[in-house]
Amino acid sequence: MKWFLSSLLLSVFTGLASADLVGHGPRALYAITERFVALVDSSIDAVLIVDNKAGGAVVGHYVLHDESVNDDPDKWVNPISITSCADCHHIFITNPFMFFKIGLEKPLADMARTLDFSGFNQKAQI
């Protein structure tokens, strides 16, 4: 029942916000563990960390564009793929024209083991 209610709320809120969104939505994902995945979403131009055990709750996010271009989606990164590795201190993403490396304080797998994604934030370097 919890799953159904969470899905219903997510679909309602997504539907309400969809009029303001641009892009194609979630484009690719990287499985950190069985529980956590990182995905790139072009509608909000961000990398999201999703907890599958908590019904798809977003537990970390990294906005890919500078705040000064929030209102200009043409200047967003527009990600299409994401990858990393268990002991990597970085994430690689691509868009149709470029390749980006986001530096992390510690690997995503370590963050998942400790259930702490506080290091996955705008202080990371793109």
PDB file of C-alpha atoms in Angstrom:
ATOM      1  CA  MET A   1       0.000   0.000   0.000  1.00  0.00           C
ATOM      2  CA  LYS A   2       2.863   2.393   0.808  1.00  0.00           C
ATOM      3  CA  TRP A   3       4.318   1.774  -2.635  1.00  0.00           C
ATOM      4  CA  PHE A   4       1.002   2.536  -4.311  1.00  0.00           C
ATOM      5  CA  LEU A   5       0.511   5.762  -2.348  1.00  0.00           C
ATOM      6  CA  SER A   6       4.093   6.904  -3.075  1.00  0.00           C
ATOM      7  CA  SER A   7       3.648   6.190  -6.781  1.00  0.00           C
ATOM      8  CA  LEU A   8       0.345   8.016  -6.864  1.00  0.00           C
ATOM      9  CA  LEU A   9       1.769  11.101  -5.140  1.00  0.00           C
ATOM     10  CA  LEU A  10       4.826  11.082  -7.394  1.00  0.00           C
ATOM     11  CA  SER A  11       2.692  10.898 -10.529  1.00  0.00           C
ATOM     12  CA  VAL A  12       0.414  13.711  -9.315  1.00  0.00           C
ATOM     13  CA  PHE A  13       3.315  16.035  -8.443  1.00  0.00           C
ATOM     14  CA  THR A  14       5.155  15.156 -11.633  1.00  0.00           C
ATOM     15  CA  GLY A  15       2.041  15.904 -13.642  1.00  0.00           C
ATOM     16  CA  LEU A  16       1.541  19.251 -11.930  1.00  0.00           C
ATOM     17  CA  ALA A  17       5.135  20.311 -12.544  1.00  0.00           C
ATOM     18  CA  SER A  18       5.438  18.959 -16.076  1.00  0.00           C
ATOM     19  CA  ALA A  19       4.142  22.147 -17.682  1.00  0.00           C
ATOM     20  CA  ASP A  20       7.255  23.995 -16.493  1.00  0.00           C
ATOM     21  CA  LEU A  21       9.769  21.288 -17.374  1.00  0.00           C
ATOM     22  CA  VAL A  22      11.947  21.073 -20.453  1.00  0.00           C
ATOM     23  CA  GLY A  23      14.120  18.214 -21.626  1.00  0.00           C
ATOM     24  CA  HIS A  24      13.489  14.514 -21.839  1.00  0.00           C
ATOM     25  CA  GLY A  25      13.399  13.478 -18.184  1.00  0.00           C
ATOM     26  CA  PRO A  26      15.540  10.621 -16.837  1.00  0.00           C
ATOM     27  CA  ARG A  27      17.933   9.558 -19.592  1.00  0.00           C
ATOM     28  CA  ALA A  28      20.368   7.055 -18.051  1.00  0.00           C
ATOM     29  CA  LEU A  29      21.249   5.427 -14.757  1.00  0.00           C
ATOM     30  CA  TYR A  30      24.243   3.941 -12.974  1.00  0.00           C
ATOM     31  CA  ALA A  31      23.607   1.261 -10.344  1.00  0.00           C
ATOM     32  CA  ILE A  32      25.655   2.143  -7.266  1.00  0.00           C
ATOM     33  CA  THR A  33      24.337  -0.816  -5.242  1.00  0.00           C
ATOM     34  CA  GLU A  34      21.160  -2.880  -5.293  1.00  0.00           C
ATOM     35  CA  ARG A  35      19.557  -0.174  -3.198  1.00  0.00           C
ATOM     36  CA  PHE A  36      20.889   3.054  -4.747  1.00  0.00           C
ATOM     37  CA  VAL A  37      21.108   4.311  -8.325  1.00  0.00           C
ATOM     38  CA  ALA A  38      22.432   7.531  -9.800  1.00  0.00           C
ATOM     39  CA  LEU A  39      20.480   8.885 -12.738  1.00  0.00           C
ATOM     40  CA  VAL A  40      20.751  11.869 -15.028  1.00  0.00           C
ATOM     41  CA  ASP A  41      17.606  13.850 -15.715  1.00  0.00           C
ATOM     42  CA  SER A  42      17.581  16.416 -18.506  1.00  0.00           C
ATOM     43  CA  SER A  43      14.262  17.964 -17.397  1.00  0.00           C
ATOM     44  CA  ILE A  44      15.927  19.425 -14.323  1.00  0.00           C
ATOM     45  CA  ASP A  45      19.531  19.153 -15.604  1.00  0.00           C
ATOM     46  CA  ALA A  46      20.771  17.189 -12.618  1.00  0.00           C
ATOM     47  CA  VAL A  47      22.241  13.958 -11.326  1.00  0.00           C
ATOM     48  CA  LEU A  48      19.931  12.357  -8.753  1.00  0.00           C
ATOM     49  CA  ILE A  49      20.710   9.625  -6.232  1.00  0.00           C
ATOM     50  CA  VAL A  50      17.604   7.472  -5.769  1.00  0.00           C
ATOM     51  CA  ASP A  51      16.916   5.041  -2.919  1.00  0.00           C
ATOM     52  CA  ASN A  52      15.021   2.089  -4.402  1.00  0.00           C
ATOM     53  CA  LYS A  53      14.284   0.662  -0.950  1.00  0.00           C
ATOM     54  CA  ALA A  54      12.543   3.886   0.103  1.00  0.00           C
ATOM     55  CA  GLY A  55      10.123   3.882  -2.827  1.00  0.00           C
ATOM     56  CA  GLY A  56      12.291   5.939  -5.144  1.00  0.00           C
ATOM     57  CA  ALA A  57      13.129   8.742  -2.715  1.00  0.00           C
ATOM     58  CA  VAL A  58      15.770  11.191  -3.926  1.00  0.00           C
ATOM     59  CA  VAL A  59      18.558  11.170  -1.327  1.00  0.00           C
ATOM     60  CA  GLY A  60      21.119  13.263  -3.192  1.00  0.00           C
ATOM     61  CA  HIS A  61      21.223  15.651  -6.121  1.00  0.00           C
ATOM     62  CA  TYR A  62      23.720  17.665  -8.106  1.00  0.00           C
ATOM     63  CA  VAL A  63      22.468  20.396 -10.444  1.00  0.00           C
ATOM     64  CA  LEU A  64      24.672  20.471 -13.538  1.00  0.00           C
ATOM     65  CA  HIS A  65      24.167  24.072 -14.636  1.00  0.00           C
ATOM     66  CA  ASP A  66      25.072  27.326 -12.933  1.00  0.00           C
ATOM     67  CA  GLU A  67      22.262  28.985 -10.993  1.00  0.00           C
ATOM     68  CA  SER A  68      22.531  32.052 -13.215  1.00  0.00           C
ATOM     69  CA  VAL A  69      21.082  30.111 -16.180  1.00  0.00           C
ATOM     70  CA  ASN A  70      18.128  28.512 -14.360  1.00  0.00           C
ATOM     71  CA  ASP A  71      15.698  30.281 -16.698  1.00  0.00           C
ATOM     72  CA  ASP A  72      17.621  29.481 -19.894  1.00  0.00           C
ATOM     73  CA  PRO A  73      17.472  25.710 -20.625  1.00  0.00           C
ATOM     74  CA  ASP A  74      19.472  26.234 -23.828  1.00  0.00           C
ATOM     75  CA  LYS A  75      22.530  26.787 -21.604  1.00  0.00           C
ATOM     76  CA  TRP A  76      21.978  23.642 -19.512  1.00  0.00           C
ATOM     77  CA  VAL A  77      24.254  20.590 -19.765  1.00  0.00           C
ATOM     78  CA  ASN A  78      21.434  18.285 -21.025  1.00  0.00           C
ATOM     79  CA  PRO A  79      22.965  14.976 -19.815  1.00  0.00           C
ATOM     80  CA  ILE A  80      22.409  11.736 -21.722  1.00  0.00           C
ATOM     81  CA  SER A  81      24.646   9.202 -19.937  1.00  0.00           C
ATOM     82  CA  ILE A  82      26.336   8.524 -16.592  1.00  0.00           C
ATOM     83  CA  THR A  83      28.948   6.096 -15.316  1.00  0.00           C
ATOM     84  CA  SER A  84      31.404   5.608 -12.478  1.00  0.00           C
ATOM     85  CA  CYS A  85      33.027   2.676 -10.657  1.00  0.00           C
ATOM     86  CA  ALA A  86      32.995   1.260  -7.124  1.00  0.00           C
ATOM     87  CA  ASP A  87      36.202   2.980  -6.013  1.00  0.00           C
ATOM     88  CA  CYS A  88      36.148   6.056  -8.303  1.00  0.00           C
ATOM     89  CA  HIS A  89      36.253   9.526  -6.807  1.00  0.00           C
ATOM     90  CA  HIS A  90      34.372  10.873  -9.803  1.00  0.00           C
ATOM     91  CA  ILE A  91      31.356  10.452 -12.052  1.00  0.00           C
ATOM     92  CA  PHE A  92      31.459  10.750 -15.825  1.00  0.00           C
ATOM     93  CA  ILE A  93      28.494  12.194 -17.710  1.00  0.00           C
ATOM     94  CA  THR A  94      28.020  13.070 -21.349  1.00  0.00           C
ATOM     95  CA  ASN A  95      25.725  15.284 -23.317  1.00  0.00           C
ATOM     96  CA  PRO A  96      25.321  15.252 -27.112  1.00  0.00           C
ATOM     97  CA  PHE A  97      28.535  17.273 -27.557  1.00  0.00           C
ATOM     98  CA  MET A  98      30.795  16.947 -24.487  1.00  0.00           C
ATOM     99  CA  PHE A  99      32.213  14.689 -21.781  1.00  0.00           C
ATOM    100  CA  PHE A 100      32.222  15.841 -18.129  1.00  0.00           C
ATOM    101  CA  LYS A 101      33.966  14.575 -15.006  1.00  0.00           C
ATOM    102  CA  ILE A 102      32.459  15.421 -11.613  1.00  0.00           C
ATOM    103  CA  GLY A 103      34.931  15.049  -8.748  1.00  0.00           C
ATOM    104  CA  LEU A 104      33.643  13.566  -5.476  1.00  0.00           C
ATOM    105  CA  GLU A 105      34.997  13.583  -1.913  1.00  0.00           C
ATOM    106  CA  LYS A 106      34.565   9.809  -1.761  1.00  0.00           C
ATOM    107  CA  PRO A 107      33.188   7.126  -4.101  1.00  0.00           C
ATOM    108  CA  LEU A 108      29.429   6.751  -4.475  1.00  0.00           C
ATOM    109  CA  ALA A 109      29.718   3.141  -3.269  1.00  0.00           C
ATOM    110  CA  ASP A 110      31.242   4.367   0.017  1.00  0.00           C
ATOM    111  CA  MET A 111      28.456   6.923   0.386  1.00  0.00           C
ATOM    112  CA  ALA A 112      25.919   4.131  -0.175  1.00  0.00           C
ATOM    113  CA  ARG A 113      27.571   1.856   2.419  1.00  0.00           C
ATOM    114  CA  THR A 114      27.364   4.595   5.063  1.00  0.00           C
ATOM    115  CA  LEU A 115      23.910   5.777   3.878  1.00  0.00           C
ATOM    116  CA  ASP A 116      25.347   9.305   3.690  1.00  0.00           C
ATOM    117  CA  PHE A 117      25.201  11.210   0.401  1.00  0.00           C
ATOM    118  CA  SER A 118      25.955  14.590   1.997  1.00  0.00           C
ATOM    119  CA  GLY A 119      29.236  14.673   0.024  1.00  0.00           C
ATOM    120  CA  PHE A 120      27.250  14.620  -3.209  1.00  0.00           C
ATOM    121  CA  ASN A 121      26.484  18.307  -3.550  1.00  0.00           C
ATOM    122  CA  GLN A 122      27.424  21.475  -5.362  1.00  0.00           C
ATOM    123  CA  LYS A 123      30.854  21.546  -3.691  1.00  0.00           C
ATOM    124  CA  ALA A 124      31.843  18.693  -5.969  1.00  0.00           C
ATOM    125  CA  GLN A 125      33.764  19.930  -9.005  1.00  0.00           C
ATOM    126  CA  ILE A 126      32.542  19.597 -12.562  1.00  0.00           C
TER     127      ILE A 126
END
